Every structure is written in structure tokens, then in C-alpha cells.
Amino acid sequence: MNEIVGTIYFVLANDFNEDWASEAEADTYFLFNTLMVEMRDIFVPDLDDADTGIQGRISNMMTLLSLHDPEVRCHLDDCGIDASFYSIRWLTTLLSREFLLPDTIRLWDSMFASTHKDNFLRYVCVTMVMITRDELLKSDFSTCLRLLQSYPPTNVDQLLEASRALWIYESQVTLACHKGGISLQQALTAIAPPPAIIMAYGLKGGITPDRSERMRQAGEKSLAAAKGAAKEASNTVATAGKSFFGNARGLWGEWRSGGDKKKDYKRR
């Protein structure tokens, strides 16, 4: 809890309004107490398995990870990495121990502005795991655990954008399936994923093979068109150059011919 109190106090004590900054200790106590009331269920053992309890939140987090990146979830399970080894600290300290202070403040700005802080935190935590997926997939138990318990430096703005994009895309796909009456595969093919997405529904970047193939073909067509245009431009320049130099040679020849005639005239 020290990390939470410290972060709150730092922000309040550095307020540009000196009168407000002088009341930082009292305001920190009030805000910390309010926050703990909201987070109370995490610390109540009898509520561990409830959705708002610590085990319930971890379970919801891993369900989300299984949905969008089952490969990493299975790898962590195979390595013997239980989610509680790292996620308890993530959830109980609101990620204040995973980032530098400025990054924590930036993350909290978005979290406290969210209408559903628990859901916000869940998507951010899952995105954090997916950001490190390449390192996790090639690591063993000790390396995976060290990576998740000592999270590497990362761009928090990109992290927030990726988690937000994942939530938006999942909402769009879910709505299309429930309201539109189409299958998940049809929804994934029809709805373009935001570019910030890392993994979605087990697909890298959320891009289905069909969409990936269409993108590849479109890219090849664009490249071929660009090469054709470049070749045509090169031929045009070459033709213009030949015409220019041809005219230049003709003028040079005429000038020389005129000079030879003048020399013959002088000799006479």
C-alpha cells in the first residue's frame, strides 16, 4: 500500500496551488481511504472467489487472456506459472510497483477517468502480458516469472492505446455476433481491427488469414503499380534526355559547319 499512498501524496504535495499542497497529508488520507473502500473486496478472504474478490478478478483476467492470446496462456500453464504469482501485486497496488512514478501517474490518470476501473485494469494487465509475449514464449519458468514480476520498461501511452483498442474491437465483434446474428469468424473477417492491437482472438494484430491475404495481395498490387509508374517515369525522362541531347548535337553540328564555312571564306 505504500506505493499507492506515495503516489497520491506526491501528486498532491506538488500541486501548483500552495494552499492545496499544504494540505497534502490530509487529502492523501481522505483519497486513500476512499480508494480502499472501493477496493475492499480484494482484501476480504470470504470474498476471494467473488467477481470483486482477488481470485475472481484474477480468474476474469485469465479468461480474457485465454480468449485473445491462448498460446501465451497455455505456455504459462505449461511452465507452471500461476497467475497469482504476479497478478496479485498488479491488482492490489494498481500497477504502481511495475512502472516509474511518471508512468504510474499517467496510467492512473486514465484509470481514474474510466467509468469502470476494474475492467480498465483487467484489459491493461492482459495487454501487459501480450506485449511481452515474444519473450515469454521462448522462456522457461524462472525467466517468465522474473519478466512478469519485474516488468520491463515500456511505453505507457502505447500500452494504454493497445488495451483500449482491444476493448473497442472486442465490443464491436461481440455486438456484431449478438445483434447481427453472425458467427465469430464472419465478424472477425468483416470488422477491421484497430492498428494498435497486439493480439485478439488468438490472431496476431487481430487479422484473420483471409484479411491478411487480401492485405498482402493489395500490397503487391500497390507495389507493382508503383514500380510500373517509376519505370514509365524513368523511360519518359530517358526519352526526354535523348531528345534534348539529340537537339544539342544538331545545334553543335550546325555551329561547327558555320565555323568551317567562315574559315574557308577567310582563306579566300
PDB file of C-alpha atoms in Angstrom:
ATOM      1  CA  MET A   1       0.000   0.000   0.000  1.00  0.00           C
ATOM      2  CA  ASN A   2       2.986   2.306   0.423  1.00  0.00           C
ATOM      3  CA  GLU A   3       3.242   2.700  -3.339  1.00  0.00           C
ATOM      4  CA  ILE A   4      -0.375   3.839  -3.600  1.00  0.00           C
ATOM      5  CA  VAL A   5      -0.051   6.290  -0.703  1.00  0.00           C
ATOM      6  CA  GLY A   6       3.276   7.583  -2.001  1.00  0.00           C
ATOM      7  CA  THR A   7       1.941   8.233  -5.480  1.00  0.00           C
ATOM      8  CA  ILE A   8      -1.132  10.061  -4.190  1.00  0.00           C
ATOM      9  CA  TYR A   9       0.932  12.171  -1.806  1.00  0.00           C
ATOM     10  CA  PHE A  10       3.484  13.073  -4.487  1.00  0.00           C
ATOM     11  CA  VAL A  11       0.782  14.397  -6.808  1.00  0.00           C
ATOM     12  CA  LEU A  12      -0.968  16.384  -4.073  1.00  0.00           C
ATOM     13  CA  ALA A  13       2.206  17.783  -2.497  1.00  0.00           C
ATOM     14  CA  ASN A  14       3.407  19.060  -5.884  1.00  0.00           C
ATOM     15  CA  ASP A  15       0.215  20.929  -6.696  1.00  0.00           C
ATOM     16  CA  PHE A  16       0.893  24.357  -8.210  1.00  0.00           C
ATOM     17  CA  ASN A  17      -1.566  25.813  -5.683  1.00  0.00           C
ATOM     18  CA  GLU A  18       0.488  26.179  -2.499  1.00  0.00           C
ATOM     19  CA  ASP A  19      -2.595  26.314  -0.271  1.00  0.00           C
ATOM     20  CA  TRP A  20      -3.758  22.955  -1.611  1.00  0.00           C
ATOM     21  CA  ALA A  21      -0.252  21.486  -1.477  1.00  0.00           C
ATOM     22  CA  SER A  22      -0.009  22.374   2.219  1.00  0.00           C
ATOM     23  CA  GLU A  23      -2.960  20.063   2.896  1.00  0.00           C
ATOM     24  CA  ALA A  24      -1.415  17.132   1.040  1.00  0.00           C
ATOM     25  CA  GLU A  25      -1.262  14.808   4.052  1.00  0.00           C
ATOM     26  CA  ALA A  26      -4.917  15.228   4.995  1.00  0.00           C
ATOM     27  CA  ASP A  27      -6.033  14.962   1.364  1.00  0.00           C
ATOM     28  CA  THR A  28      -3.888  11.848   0.883  1.00  0.00           C
ATOM     29  CA  TYR A  29      -5.547  10.149   3.842  1.00  0.00           C
ATOM     30  CA  PHE A  30      -9.025  11.026   2.519  1.00  0.00           C
ATOM     31  CA  LEU A  31      -8.309   9.817  -1.027  1.00  0.00           C
ATOM     32  CA  PHE A  32      -6.537   6.658   0.140  1.00  0.00           C
ATOM     33  CA  ASN A  33      -9.445   5.806   2.429  1.00  0.00           C
ATOM     34  CA  THR A  34     -11.929   6.356  -0.417  1.00  0.00           C
ATOM     35  CA  LEU A  35      -9.869   4.154  -2.729  1.00  0.00           C
ATOM     36  CA  MET A  36      -9.570   1.366  -0.152  1.00  0.00           C
ATOM     37  CA  VAL A  37     -13.345   1.387   0.342  1.00  0.00           C
ATOM     38  CA  GLU A  38     -13.734   0.770  -3.402  1.00  0.00           C
ATOM     39  CA  MET A  39     -11.074  -1.966  -3.363  1.00  0.00           C
ATOM     40  CA  ARG A  40     -12.251  -3.535  -0.089  1.00  0.00           C
ATOM     41  CA  ASP A  41     -13.405  -6.834  -1.576  1.00  0.00           C
ATOM     42  CA  ILE A  42      -9.873  -7.644  -2.760  1.00  0.00           C
ATOM     43  CA  PHE A  43      -8.679  -7.850   0.831  1.00  0.00           C
ATOM     44  CA  VAL A  44     -11.645  -9.790   2.298  1.00  0.00           C
ATOM     45  CA  PRO A  45     -10.844 -13.552   2.323  1.00  0.00           C
ATOM     46  CA  ASP A  46     -14.520 -14.544   2.369  1.00  0.00           C
ATOM     47  CA  LEU A  47     -14.970 -12.735  -0.975  1.00  0.00           C
ATOM     48  CA  ASP A  48     -11.924 -14.194  -2.725  1.00  0.00           C
ATOM     49  CA  ASP A  49     -13.989 -16.200  -5.221  1.00  0.00           C
ATOM     50  CA  ALA A  50     -16.499 -13.441  -5.912  1.00  0.00           C
ATOM     51  CA  ASP A  51     -16.119 -11.396  -9.100  1.00  0.00           C
ATOM     52  CA  THR A  52     -14.907  -8.468  -6.998  1.00  0.00           C
ATOM     53  CA  GLY A  53     -12.581 -10.615  -4.865  1.00  0.00           C
ATOM     54  CA  ILE A  54      -8.922 -11.171  -5.635  1.00  0.00           C
ATOM     55  CA  GLN A  55      -9.315 -14.696  -7.054  1.00  0.00           C
ATOM     56  CA  GLY A  56     -12.396 -13.661  -9.006  1.00  0.00           C
ATOM     57  CA  ARG A  57     -10.515 -10.761 -10.596  1.00  0.00           C
ATOM     58  CA  ILE A  58      -7.547 -12.967 -11.428  1.00  0.00           C
ATOM     59  CA  SER A  59      -9.912 -15.524 -12.977  1.00  0.00           C
ATOM     60  CA  ASN A  60     -11.575 -12.827 -15.101  1.00  0.00           C
ATOM     61  CA  MET A  61      -8.168 -11.587 -16.174  1.00  0.00           C
ATOM     62  CA  MET A  62      -7.002 -15.051 -17.245  1.00  0.00           C
ATOM     63  CA  THR A  63     -10.285 -15.689 -19.068  1.00  0.00           C
ATOM     64  CA  LEU A  64      -9.631 -12.560 -21.097  1.00  0.00           C
ATOM     65  CA  LEU A  65      -6.045 -13.664 -21.790  1.00  0.00           C
ATOM     66  CA  SER A  66      -7.266 -17.119 -22.866  1.00  0.00           C
ATOM     67  CA  LEU A  67      -9.717 -15.513 -25.273  1.00  0.00           C
ATOM     68  CA  HIS A  68      -7.227 -13.250 -27.001  1.00  0.00           C
ATOM     69  CA  ASP A  69      -3.859 -14.985 -26.590  1.00  0.00           C
ATOM     70  CA  PRO A  70      -4.386 -18.667 -25.777  1.00  0.00           C
ATOM     71  CA  GLU A  71      -0.853 -19.530 -26.895  1.00  0.00           C
ATOM     72  CA  VAL A  72       0.726 -17.453 -24.137  1.00  0.00           C
ATOM     73  CA  ARG A  73      -1.831 -18.671 -21.589  1.00  0.00           C
ATOM     74  CA  CYS A  74      -1.033 -22.308 -22.395  1.00  0.00           C
ATOM     75  CA  HIS A  75       2.708 -21.639 -22.328  1.00  0.00           C
ATOM     76  CA  LEU A  76       2.490 -20.057 -18.873  1.00  0.00           C
ATOM     77  CA  ASP A  77       0.448 -23.020 -17.654  1.00  0.00           C
ATOM     78  CA  ASP A  78       2.963 -25.469 -19.119  1.00  0.00           C
ATOM     79  CA  CYS A  79       5.799 -23.612 -17.375  1.00  0.00           C
ATOM     80  CA  GLY A  80       3.944 -23.798 -14.072  1.00  0.00           C
ATOM     81  CA  ILE A  81       3.377 -20.034 -13.831  1.00  0.00           C
ATOM     82  CA  ASP A  82       0.249 -19.436 -11.786  1.00  0.00           C
ATOM     83  CA  ALA A  83      -1.393 -16.085 -12.426  1.00  0.00           C
ATOM     84  CA  SER A  84      -1.358 -15.277  -8.720  1.00  0.00           C
ATOM     85  CA  PHE A  85       2.461 -15.202  -8.794  1.00  0.00           C
ATOM     86  CA  TYR A  86       2.372 -11.784 -10.466  1.00  0.00           C
ATOM     87  CA  SER A  87      -1.222 -10.568 -10.796  1.00  0.00           C
ATOM     88  CA  ILE A  88      -1.921 -10.216  -7.062  1.00  0.00           C
ATOM     89  CA  ARG A  89       0.690  -7.485  -6.874  1.00  0.00           C
ATOM     90  CA  TRP A  90      -0.540  -5.909 -10.110  1.00  0.00           C
ATOM     91  CA  LEU A  91      -4.130  -5.719  -8.894  1.00  0.00           C
ATOM     92  CA  THR A  92      -3.639  -4.836  -5.230  1.00  0.00           C
ATOM     93  CA  THR A  93      -1.199  -1.978  -5.929  1.00  0.00           C
ATOM     94  CA  LEU A  94      -2.918  -0.750  -9.112  1.00  0.00           C
ATOM     95  CA  LEU A  95       0.313  -1.393 -11.055  1.00  0.00           C
ATOM     96  CA  SER A  96       2.157   1.258  -9.028  1.00  0.00           C
ATOM     97  CA  ARG A  97       5.106  -1.110  -8.495  1.00  0.00           C
ATOM     98  CA  GLU A  98       5.506  -2.014 -12.164  1.00  0.00           C
ATOM     99  CA  PHE A  99       6.297   1.407 -13.635  1.00  0.00           C
ATOM    100  CA  LEU A 100       8.266   4.536 -12.874  1.00  0.00           C
ATOM    101  CA  LEU A 101       6.396   7.225 -10.977  1.00  0.00           C
ATOM    102  CA  PRO A 102       5.636   9.459 -14.015  1.00  0.00           C
ATOM    103  CA  ASP A 103       4.329   6.427 -15.917  1.00  0.00           C
ATOM    104  CA  THR A 104       2.223   5.345 -12.947  1.00  0.00           C
ATOM    105  CA  ILE A 105       0.669   8.814 -12.736  1.00  0.00           C
ATOM    106  CA  ARG A 106      -0.054   8.734 -16.470  1.00  0.00           C
ATOM    107  CA  LEU A 107      -1.703   5.320 -16.158  1.00  0.00           C
ATOM    108  CA  TRP A 108      -3.731   6.393 -13.137  1.00  0.00           C
ATOM    109  CA  ASP A 109      -4.990   9.465 -14.988  1.00  0.00           C
ATOM    110  CA  SER A 110      -6.686   7.181 -17.483  1.00  0.00           C
ATOM    111  CA  MET A 111      -7.764   4.617 -14.889  1.00  0.00           C
ATOM    112  CA  PHE A 112      -9.478   7.084 -12.550  1.00  0.00           C
ATOM    113  CA  ALA A 113     -11.131   8.774 -15.539  1.00  0.00           C
ATOM    114  CA  SER A 114     -12.622   5.422 -16.572  1.00  0.00           C
ATOM    115  CA  THR A 115     -16.202   4.688 -15.588  1.00  0.00           C
ATOM    116  CA  HIS A 116     -15.223   1.082 -14.784  1.00  0.00           C
ATOM    117  CA  LYS A 117     -11.788   0.974 -13.168  1.00  0.00           C
ATOM    118  CA  ASP A 118     -11.834  -2.801 -12.604  1.00  0.00           C
ATOM    119  CA  ASN A 119     -12.492  -3.516 -16.260  1.00  0.00           C
ATOM    120  CA  PHE A 120      -9.889  -0.934 -17.303  1.00  0.00           C
ATOM    121  CA  LEU A 121      -7.269  -2.582 -15.100  1.00  0.00           C
ATOM    122  CA  ARG A 122      -8.130  -6.032 -16.423  1.00  0.00           C
ATOM    123  CA  TYR A 123      -7.531  -5.056 -20.057  1.00  0.00           C
ATOM    124  CA  VAL A 124      -4.320  -3.215 -19.191  1.00  0.00           C
ATOM    125  CA  CYS A 125      -2.956  -6.239 -17.297  1.00  0.00           C
ATOM    126  CA  VAL A 126      -3.770  -8.621 -20.156  1.00  0.00           C
ATOM    127  CA  THR A 127      -2.165  -6.228 -22.636  1.00  0.00           C
ATOM    128  CA  MET A 128       0.950  -6.123 -20.465  1.00  0.00           C
ATOM    129  CA  VAL A 129       1.254  -9.904 -20.770  1.00  0.00           C
ATOM    130  CA  MET A 130       0.721  -9.798 -24.539  1.00  0.00           C
ATOM    131  CA  ILE A 131       3.322  -7.058 -25.015  1.00  0.00           C
ATOM    132  CA  THR A 132       5.950  -9.432 -23.623  1.00  0.00           C
ATOM    133  CA  ARG A 133       4.593 -12.490 -25.451  1.00  0.00           C
ATOM    134  CA  ASP A 134       7.658 -12.991 -27.672  1.00  0.00           C
ATOM    135  CA  GLU A 135       9.980 -13.121 -24.662  1.00  0.00           C
ATOM    136  CA  LEU A 136       7.573 -15.274 -22.655  1.00  0.00           C
ATOM    137  CA  LEU A 137       7.109 -17.880 -25.391  1.00  0.00           C
ATOM    138  CA  LYS A 138      10.845 -18.572 -25.600  1.00  0.00           C
ATOM    139  CA  SER A 139      11.454 -18.567 -21.837  1.00  0.00           C
ATOM    140  CA  ASP A 140      11.286 -21.144 -19.062  1.00  0.00           C
ATOM    141  CA  PHE A 141       9.724 -20.897 -15.593  1.00  0.00           C
ATOM    142  CA  SER A 142      12.359 -18.716 -13.955  1.00  0.00           C
ATOM    143  CA  THR A 143      12.698 -16.299 -16.872  1.00  0.00           C
ATOM    144  CA  CYS A 144       8.938 -15.933 -17.318  1.00  0.00           C
ATOM    145  CA  LEU A 145       8.442 -15.320 -13.614  1.00  0.00           C
ATOM    146  CA  ARG A 146      11.254 -12.778 -13.472  1.00  0.00           C
ATOM    147  CA  LEU A 147       9.844 -10.982 -16.502  1.00  0.00           C
ATOM    148  CA  LEU A 148       6.341 -10.740 -15.062  1.00  0.00           C
ATOM    149  CA  GLN A 149       7.423  -9.874 -11.508  1.00  0.00           C
ATOM    150  CA  SER A 150       9.924  -7.282 -12.696  1.00  0.00           C
ATOM    151  CA  TYR A 151       8.119  -5.802 -15.671  1.00  0.00           C
ATOM    152  CA  PRO A 152      10.450  -4.290 -18.297  1.00  0.00           C
ATOM    153  CA  PRO A 153      10.283  -0.578 -19.201  1.00  0.00           C
ATOM    154  CA  THR A 154       7.540   0.099 -21.711  1.00  0.00           C
ATOM    155  CA  ASN A 155       5.785   2.998 -23.409  1.00  0.00           C
ATOM    156  CA  VAL A 156       2.724   3.558 -21.222  1.00  0.00           C
ATOM    157  CA  ASP A 157       0.895   5.570 -23.890  1.00  0.00           C
ATOM    158  CA  GLN A 158       1.238   2.678 -26.332  1.00  0.00           C
ATOM    159  CA  LEU A 159       0.169   0.247 -23.602  1.00  0.00           C
ATOM    160  CA  LEU A 160      -2.977   2.267 -22.912  1.00  0.00           C
ATOM    161  CA  GLU A 161      -3.750   2.617 -26.611  1.00  0.00           C
ATOM    162  CA  ALA A 162      -3.331  -1.127 -27.179  1.00  0.00           C
ATOM    163  CA  SER A 163      -5.588  -2.033 -24.235  1.00  0.00           C
ATOM    164  CA  ARG A 164      -8.219   0.478 -25.344  1.00  0.00           C
ATOM    165  CA  ALA A 165      -8.097  -0.831 -28.920  1.00  0.00           C
ATOM    166  CA  LEU A 166      -8.559  -4.396 -27.650  1.00  0.00           C
ATOM    167  CA  TRP A 167     -11.629  -3.406 -25.620  1.00  0.00           C
ATOM    168  CA  ILE A 168     -13.162  -1.494 -28.557  1.00  0.00           C
ATOM    169  CA  TYR A 169     -12.527  -4.323 -31.014  1.00  0.00           C
ATOM    170  CA  GLU A 170     -13.925  -6.973 -28.670  1.00  0.00           C
ATOM    171  CA  SER A 171     -17.023  -4.812 -28.114  1.00  0.00           C
ATOM    172  CA  GLN A 172     -17.534  -4.410 -31.874  1.00  0.00           C
ATOM    173  CA  VAL A 173     -17.125  -8.121 -32.551  1.00  0.00           C
ATOM    174  CA  THR A 174     -19.424  -9.099 -29.674  1.00  0.00           C
ATOM    175  CA  LEU A 175     -22.087  -6.652 -30.818  1.00  0.00           C
ATOM    176  CA  ALA A 176     -21.884  -7.929 -34.388  1.00  0.00           C
ATOM    177  CA  CYS A 177     -22.323 -11.525 -33.225  1.00  0.00           C
ATOM    178  CA  HIS A 178     -25.195 -10.849 -30.813  1.00  0.00           C
ATOM    179  CA  LYS A 179     -27.079  -8.151 -32.695  1.00  0.00           C
ATOM    180  CA  GLY A 180     -26.159  -9.082 -36.252  1.00  0.00           C
ATOM    181  CA  GLY A 181     -26.602 -12.812 -35.771  1.00  0.00           C
ATOM    182  CA  ILE A 182     -23.325 -13.693 -37.496  1.00  0.00           C
ATOM    183  CA  SER A 183     -20.613 -16.122 -36.462  1.00  0.00           C
ATOM    184  CA  LEU A 184     -17.397 -15.084 -34.755  1.00  0.00           C
ATOM    185  CA  GLN A 185     -15.369 -15.925 -37.867  1.00  0.00           C
ATOM    186  CA  GLN A 186     -17.634 -13.772 -40.023  1.00  0.00           C
ATOM    187  CA  ALA A 187     -17.359 -10.902 -37.557  1.00  0.00           C
ATOM    188  CA  LEU A 188     -13.567 -11.142 -37.447  1.00  0.00           C
ATOM    189  CA  THR A 189     -13.427 -11.136 -41.245  1.00  0.00           C
ATOM    190  CA  ALA A 190     -15.847  -8.240 -41.631  1.00  0.00           C
ATOM    191  CA  ILE A 191     -14.558  -5.921 -38.892  1.00  0.00           C
ATOM    192  CA  ALA A 192     -11.101  -4.441 -39.351  1.00  0.00           C
ATOM    193  CA  PRO A 193      -9.077  -4.471 -36.102  1.00  0.00           C
ATOM    194  CA  PRO A 194      -7.525  -1.209 -34.871  1.00  0.00           C
ATOM    195  CA  PRO A 195      -3.803  -0.986 -35.723  1.00  0.00           C
ATOM    196  CA  ALA A 196      -2.781  -0.744 -32.054  1.00  0.00           C
ATOM    197  CA  ILE A 197      -3.989  -4.270 -31.265  1.00  0.00           C
ATOM    198  CA  ILE A 198      -1.265  -6.785 -30.353  1.00  0.00           C
ATOM    199  CA  MET A 199      -3.332  -9.979 -30.207  1.00  0.00           C
ATOM    200  CA  ALA A 200      -7.078 -10.556 -30.485  1.00  0.00           C
ATOM    201  CA  TYR A 201      -8.971 -13.848 -30.585  1.00  0.00           C
ATOM    202  CA  GLY A 202      -5.712 -15.728 -30.995  1.00  0.00           C
ATOM    203  CA  LEU A 203      -4.781 -13.713 -34.083  1.00  0.00           C
ATOM    204  CA  LYS A 204      -1.702 -11.539 -34.306  1.00  0.00           C
ATOM    205  CA  GLY A 205      -2.916  -7.983 -34.692  1.00  0.00           C
ATOM    206  CA  GLY A 206      -6.442  -9.410 -34.761  1.00  0.00           C
ATOM    207  CA  ILE A 207      -6.026 -10.035 -38.503  1.00  0.00           C
ATOM    208  CA  THR A 208      -7.626 -13.181 -39.930  1.00  0.00           C
ATOM    209  CA  PRO A 209      -5.755 -15.225 -42.581  1.00  0.00           C
ATOM    210  CA  ASP A 210      -8.269 -14.125 -45.247  1.00  0.00           C
ATOM    211  CA  ARG A 211      -7.818 -10.463 -44.387  1.00  0.00           C
ATOM    212  CA  SER A 212      -4.056 -10.911 -44.176  1.00  0.00           C
ATOM    213  CA  GLU A 213      -4.023 -12.493 -47.648  1.00  0.00           C
ATOM    214  CA  ARG A 214      -6.134  -9.662 -49.050  1.00  0.00           C
ATOM    215  CA  MET A 215      -3.793  -7.135 -47.479  1.00  0.00           C
ATOM    216  CA  ARG A 216      -0.798  -8.955 -48.950  1.00  0.00           C
ATOM    217  CA  GLN A 217      -2.361  -9.015 -52.411  1.00  0.00           C
ATOM    218  CA  ALA A 218      -3.325  -5.356 -52.155  1.00  0.00           C
ATOM    219  CA  GLY A 219       0.228  -4.548 -51.097  1.00  0.00           C
ATOM    220  CA  GLU A 220       1.660  -6.488 -54.035  1.00  0.00           C
ATOM    221  CA  LYS A 221      -0.669  -4.666 -56.440  1.00  0.00           C
ATOM    222  CA  SER A 222       0.298  -1.314 -54.977  1.00  0.00           C
ATOM    223  CA  LEU A 223       3.980  -2.224 -55.230  1.00  0.00           C
ATOM    224  CA  ALA A 224       3.578  -3.391 -58.838  1.00  0.00           C
ATOM    225  CA  ALA A 225       1.712  -0.187 -59.721  1.00  0.00           C
ATOM    226  CA  ALA A 226       4.414   1.897 -58.062  1.00  0.00           C
ATOM    227  CA  LYS A 227       7.151   0.040 -59.955  1.00  0.00           C
ATOM    228  CA  GLY A 228       5.248   0.499 -63.213  1.00  0.00           C
ATOM    229  CA  ALA A 229       4.832   4.201 -62.613  1.00  0.00           C
ATOM    230  CA  ALA A 230       8.505   4.533 -61.704  1.00  0.00           C
ATOM    231  CA  LYS A 231       9.567   2.658 -64.852  1.00  0.00           C
ATOM    232  CA  GLU A 232       7.307   4.789 -67.025  1.00  0.00           C
ATOM    233  CA  ALA A 233       8.676   7.952 -65.439  1.00  0.00           C
ATOM    234  CA  SER A 234      12.227   6.707 -65.973  1.00  0.00           C
ATOM    235  CA  ASN A 235      11.511   5.971 -69.659  1.00  0.00           C
ATOM    236  CA  THR A 236       9.960   9.404 -70.103  1.00  0.00           C
ATOM    237  CA  VAL A 237      12.999  11.070 -68.574  1.00  0.00           C
ATOM    238  CA  ALA A 238      15.323   8.973 -70.726  1.00  0.00           C
ATOM    239  CA  THR A 239      13.386   9.830 -73.890  1.00  0.00           C
ATOM    240  CA  ALA A 240      13.374  13.496 -72.996  1.00  0.00           C
ATOM    241  CA  GLY A 241      17.106  13.335 -72.313  1.00  0.00           C
ATOM    242  CA  LYS A 242      17.820  11.693 -75.648  1.00  0.00           C
ATOM    243  CA  SER A 243      15.711  14.290 -77.430  1.00  0.00           C
ATOM    244  CA  PHE A 244      17.484  17.104 -75.623  1.00  0.00           C
ATOM    245  CA  PHE A 245      20.952  15.770 -76.317  1.00  0.00           C
ATOM    246  CA  GLY A 246      19.977  14.995 -79.904  1.00  0.00           C
ATOM    247  CA  ASN A 247      18.916  18.584 -80.429  1.00  0.00           C
ATOM    248  CA  ALA A 248      22.075  19.766 -78.725  1.00  0.00           C
ATOM    249  CA  ARG A 249      24.229  17.668 -81.046  1.00  0.00           C
ATOM    250  CA  GLY A 250      22.358  19.057 -84.052  1.00  0.00           C
ATOM    251  CA  LEU A 251      22.948  22.643 -82.962  1.00  0.00           C
ATOM    252  CA  TRP A 252      26.585  21.882 -82.255  1.00  0.00           C
ATOM    253  CA  GLY A 253      26.958  20.378 -85.709  1.00  0.00           C
ATOM    254  CA  GLU A 254      25.340  23.391 -87.344  1.00  0.00           C
ATOM    255  CA  TRP A 255      27.598  25.741 -85.411  1.00  0.00           C
ATOM    256  CA  ARG A 256      30.679  23.819 -86.437  1.00  0.00           C
ATOM    257  CA  SER A 257      29.544  23.758 -90.035  1.00  0.00           C
ATOM    258  CA  GLY A 258      29.051  27.504 -89.931  1.00  0.00           C
ATOM    259  CA  GLY A 259      32.528  27.958 -88.427  1.00  0.00           C
ATOM    260  CA  ASP A 260      34.162  25.865 -91.167  1.00  0.00           C
ATOM    261  CA  LYS A 261      32.474  27.985 -93.853  1.00  0.00           C
ATOM    262  CA  LYS A 262      33.777  31.159 -92.204  1.00  0.00           C
ATOM    263  CA  LYS A 263      37.320  29.763 -92.176  1.00  0.00           C
ATOM    264  CA  ASP A 264      37.103  28.877 -95.914  1.00  0.00           C
ATOM    265  CA  TYR A 265      35.840  32.377 -96.690  1.00  0.00           C
ATOM    266  CA  LYS A 266      38.787  33.979 -94.837  1.00  0.00           C
ATOM    267  CA  ARG A 267      41.323  31.826 -96.690  1.00  0.00           C
ATOM    268  CA  ARG A 268      39.922  33.018 -99.976  1.00  0.00           C
TER     269      ARG A 268
END
